[in-house]
PDB file of C-alpha atoms in Angstrom:
ATOM      1  CA  MET D   1       9.325  22.883 -14.248  1.00  0.00           C
ATOM      2  CA  LYS D   2       7.486  20.949 -11.546  1.00  0.00           C
ATOM      3  CA  ASN D   3       5.907  22.870  -8.711  1.00  0.00           C
ATOM      4  CA  SER D   4       7.545  21.314  -5.657  1.00  0.00           C
ATOM      5  CA  SER D   5       4.773  22.387  -3.270  1.00  0.00           C
ATOM      6  CA  MET D   6       2.273  20.138  -5.030  1.00  0.00           C
ATOM      7  CA  LYS D   7       1.797  16.681  -3.602  1.00  0.00           C
ATOM      8  CA  GLY D   8       0.889  14.654  -6.605  1.00  0.00           C
ATOM      9  CA  THR D   9       2.148  13.104  -9.753  1.00  0.00           C
ATOM     10  CA  SER D  10       3.176  14.354 -13.149  1.00  0.00           C
ATOM     11  CA  MET D  11       3.660  12.842 -16.567  1.00  0.00           C
ATOM     12  CA  ASN D  12       5.161  14.063 -19.776  1.00  0.00           C
ATOM     13  CA  THR D  13       3.287  14.037 -23.070  1.00  0.00           C
ATOM     14  CA  HIS D  14       4.273  15.214 -26.555  1.00  0.00           C
ATOM     15  CA  MET D  15       2.570  18.524 -25.765  1.00  0.00           C
ATOM     16  CA  GLY D  16       4.109  19.177 -22.367  1.00  0.00           C
ATOM     17  CA  SER D  17       3.802  17.930 -18.827  1.00  0.00           C
ATOM     18  CA  ILE D  18       0.648  17.229 -16.852  1.00  0.00           C
ATOM     19  CA  ALA D  19       0.580  17.418 -13.067  1.00  0.00           C
ATOM     20  CA  ILE D  20      -2.271  15.954 -11.035  1.00  0.00           C
ATOM     21  CA  ASP D  21      -2.689  16.907  -7.397  1.00  0.00           C
ATOM     22  CA  SER D  22      -3.218  13.981  -5.003  1.00  0.00           C
ATOM     23  CA  GLU D  23      -6.318  15.701  -3.649  1.00  0.00           C
ATOM     24  CA  VAL D  24      -7.927  15.563  -7.120  1.00  0.00           C
ATOM     25  CA  ILE D  25      -7.215  11.843  -7.382  1.00  0.00           C
ATOM     26  CA  ALA D  26      -8.513  11.249  -3.839  1.00  0.00           C
ATOM     27  CA  GLN D  27     -11.702  13.228  -4.554  1.00  0.00           C
ATOM     28  CA  TYR D  28     -12.414  11.252  -7.713  1.00  0.00           C
ATOM     29  CA  ALA D  29     -11.528   7.888  -6.155  1.00  0.00           C
ATOM     30  CA  GLY D  30     -13.778   8.722  -3.198  1.00  0.00           C
ATOM     31  CA  SER D  31     -16.744   9.549  -5.396  1.00  0.00           C
ATOM     32  CA  VAL D  32     -16.278   6.250  -7.271  1.00  0.00           C
ATOM     33  CA  ALA D  33     -16.015   4.356  -3.966  1.00  0.00           C
ATOM     34  CA  MET D  34     -19.207   5.994  -2.668  1.00  0.00           C
ATOM     35  CA  GLU D  35     -21.120   4.538  -5.639  1.00  0.00           C
ATOM     36  CA  CYS D  36     -20.087   1.014  -4.652  1.00  0.00           C
ATOM     37  CA  PHE D  37     -22.652  -1.240  -3.018  1.00  0.00           C
ATOM     38  CA  GLY D  38     -22.123  -1.647   0.724  1.00  0.00           C
ATOM     39  CA  VAL D  39     -19.866   1.377   1.208  1.00  0.00           C
ATOM     40  CA  VAL D  40     -21.481   3.768   3.693  1.00  0.00           C
ATOM     41  CA  GLY D  41     -18.653   6.271   3.492  1.00  0.00           C
ATOM     42  CA  MET D  42     -15.072   7.161   4.307  1.00  0.00           C
ATOM     43  CA  ALA D  43     -13.849   6.989   7.872  1.00  0.00           C
ATOM     44  CA  GLY D  44     -11.948   9.648   9.737  1.00  0.00           C
ATOM     45  CA  ILE D  45      -9.943   8.497  12.726  1.00  0.00           C
ATOM     46  CA  ASN D  46      -9.269  10.914  15.538  1.00  0.00           C
ATOM     47  CA  VAL D  47      -5.659  10.153  16.454  1.00  0.00           C
ATOM     48  CA  LYS D  48      -6.051  11.612  19.943  1.00  0.00           C
ATOM     49  CA  ASP D  49      -8.894   9.389  21.168  1.00  0.00           C
ATOM     50  CA  GLY D  50      -8.969   6.703  18.461  1.00  0.00           C
ATOM     51  CA  LEU D  51     -12.625   7.383  17.623  1.00  0.00           C
ATOM     52  CA  VAL D  52     -13.820   6.600  14.116  1.00  0.00           C
ATOM     53  CA  LYS D  53     -16.395   8.848  12.501  1.00  0.00           C
ATOM     54  CA  LEU D  54     -18.177   8.878   9.199  1.00  0.00           C
ATOM     55  CA  LEU D  55     -16.773  11.744   7.134  1.00  0.00           C
ATOM     56  CA  LYS D  56     -19.125  14.121   5.346  1.00  0.00           C
ATOM     57  CA  MET D  57     -18.943  14.255   1.546  1.00  0.00           C
ATOM     58  CA  ASP D  58     -16.897  17.467   1.530  1.00  0.00           C
ATOM     59  CA  SER D  59     -14.213  16.017   3.797  1.00  0.00           C
ATOM     60  CA  MET D  60     -14.194  12.404   2.626  1.00  0.00           C
ATOM     61  CA  THR D  61     -10.705  12.723   1.128  1.00  0.00           C
ATOM     62  CA  ARG D  62      -9.345  12.643   4.689  1.00  0.00           C
ATOM     63  CA  GLY D  63     -10.227   8.940   4.609  1.00  0.00           C
ATOM     64  CA  ILE D  64      -8.211   8.318   1.439  1.00  0.00           C
ATOM     65  CA  ASN D  65      -4.437   8.333   1.051  1.00  0.00           C
ATOM     66  CA  VAL D  66      -2.839   8.678  -2.366  1.00  0.00           C
ATOM     67  CA  ALA D  67       0.833   7.805  -2.816  1.00  0.00           C
ATOM     68  CA  VAL D  68       2.950   7.649  -5.941  1.00  0.00           C
ATOM     69  CA  LYS D  69       5.680   5.030  -6.271  1.00  0.00           C
ATOM     70  CA  ASN D  70       7.600   4.394  -9.514  1.00  0.00           C
ATOM     71  CA  ASN D  71       5.019   6.487 -11.402  1.00  0.00           C
ATOM     72  CA  LYS D  72       2.210   4.223 -10.191  1.00  0.00           C
ATOM     73  CA  LEU D  73      -0.534   5.010  -7.694  1.00  0.00           C
ATOM     74  CA  ILE D  74      -1.121   3.365  -4.342  1.00  0.00           C
ATOM     75  CA  LEU D  75      -4.498   4.153  -2.772  1.00  0.00           C
ATOM     76  CA  ASN D  76      -5.515   3.510   0.826  1.00  0.00           C
ATOM     77  CA  PHE D  77      -9.205   3.682   1.686  1.00  0.00           C
ATOM     78  CA  HIS D  78     -10.493   3.877   5.261  1.00  0.00           C
ATOM     79  CA  ILE D  79     -14.133   2.902   4.880  1.00  0.00           C
ATOM     80  CA  ILE D  80     -17.284   2.227   6.850  1.00  0.00           C
ATOM     81  CA  VAL D  81     -19.389  -0.597   5.449  1.00  0.00           C
ATOM     82  CA  ALA D  82     -23.080  -1.370   5.729  1.00  0.00           C
ATOM     83  CA  TYR D  83     -24.107  -3.916   8.344  1.00  0.00           C
ATOM     84  CA  GLY D  84     -24.798  -7.383   6.929  1.00  0.00           C
ATOM     85  CA  VAL D  85     -22.866  -7.073   3.665  1.00  0.00           C
ATOM     86  CA  SER D  86     -19.967  -9.304   2.659  1.00  0.00           C
ATOM     87  CA  ILE D  87     -16.797  -7.291   3.325  1.00  0.00           C
ATOM     88  CA  LEU D  88     -14.994  -9.370   0.702  1.00  0.00           C
ATOM     89  CA  ALA D  89     -17.650  -8.633  -1.938  1.00  0.00           C
ATOM     90  CA  VAL D  90     -17.674  -4.916  -1.079  1.00  0.00           C
ATOM     91  CA  SER D  91     -13.863  -4.781  -1.209  1.00  0.00           C
ATOM     92  CA  ASP D  92     -13.638  -6.641  -4.533  1.00  0.00           C
ATOM     93  CA  ASN D  93     -16.252  -4.347  -6.047  1.00  0.00           C
ATOM     94  CA  LEU D  94     -14.555  -1.204  -4.711  1.00  0.00           C
ATOM     95  CA  ILE D  95     -11.110  -2.302  -5.926  1.00  0.00           C
ATOM     96  CA  SER D  96     -12.222  -3.188  -9.462  1.00  0.00           C
ATOM     97  CA  ASN D  97     -14.371  -0.042  -9.891  1.00  0.00           C
ATOM     98  CA  VAL D  98     -11.766   2.334  -8.481  1.00  0.00           C
ATOM     99  CA  LYS D  99      -8.912   0.716 -10.417  1.00  0.00           C
ATOM    100  CA  TYR D 100     -10.749   0.914 -13.732  1.00  0.00           C
ATOM    101  CA  LYS D 101     -12.194   4.404 -13.330  1.00  0.00           C
ATOM    102  CA  VAL D 102      -9.182   6.098 -11.704  1.00  0.00           C
ATOM    103  CA  GLU D 103      -6.776   4.657 -14.297  1.00  0.00           C
ATOM    104  CA  GLU D 104      -9.097   5.875 -17.060  1.00  0.00           C
ATOM    105  CA  PHE D 105      -9.463   9.319 -15.394  1.00  0.00           C
ATOM    106  CA  THR D 106      -5.762   9.929 -14.658  1.00  0.00           C
ATOM    107  CA  GLY D 107      -3.981   7.816 -17.267  1.00  0.00           C
ATOM    108  CA  ILE D 108      -1.808   6.505 -14.415  1.00  0.00           C
ATOM    109  CA  GLU D 109      -1.563   2.831 -13.519  1.00  0.00           C
ATOM    110  CA  ILE D 110      -2.635   1.770 -10.039  1.00  0.00           C
ATOM    111  CA  GLU D 111      -0.171  -0.537  -8.375  1.00  0.00           C
ATOM    112  CA  LYS D 112      -2.170  -1.287  -5.240  1.00  0.00           C
ATOM    113  CA  ILE D 113      -5.415  -0.484  -3.441  1.00  0.00           C
ATOM    114  CA  ASN D 114      -5.531  -1.164   0.285  1.00  0.00           C
ATOM    115  CA  ILE D 115      -8.824  -1.170   2.142  1.00  0.00           C
ATOM    116  CA  PHE D 116      -9.128  -0.632   5.872  1.00  0.00           C
ATOM    117  CA  VAL D 117     -12.615  -1.353   7.211  1.00  0.00           C
ATOM    118  CA  GLU D 118     -12.871   0.996  10.182  1.00  0.00           C
ATOM    119  CA  GLY D 119     -16.498   0.462  11.098  1.00  0.00           C
ATOM    120  CA  VAL D 120     -19.940  -0.904  10.353  1.00  0.00           C
ATOM    121  CA  ARG D 121     -23.192   1.041  10.149  1.00  0.00           C
ATOM    122  CA  VAL D 122     -26.783  -0.027  10.009  1.00  0.00           C
ATOM    123  CA  ILE D 123     -28.474   1.638   7.038  1.00  0.00           C
ATOM    124  CA  ASP D 124     -32.029   2.813   7.626  1.00  0.00           C
TER     125      ASP D 124
END
């Protein structure tokens, strides 16, 4: 029986079913993304005034959306990058790291990773 209040994904194995909450996937994906070169952090956008702010580690999942379509994951990252880095290089690195590690962690295939660069920060 699947708990309908849980936003996430489930799979069946020979021993029973496994359900993974989207928040768990977002938390893990976020920690992998934070290890990537050039990623300063996740961005939170205030809908009311349109301001972008750097999210603290404990609330970084607000900058990550996890969706499940046809038993595959779609991840959206809203990130802030370091000034002077190649956005393409940062994005490629983030996509390949997150895809590999999240698929290994969850056992679920990732269909797509979308990256939204919401800001640039100078790193001291």
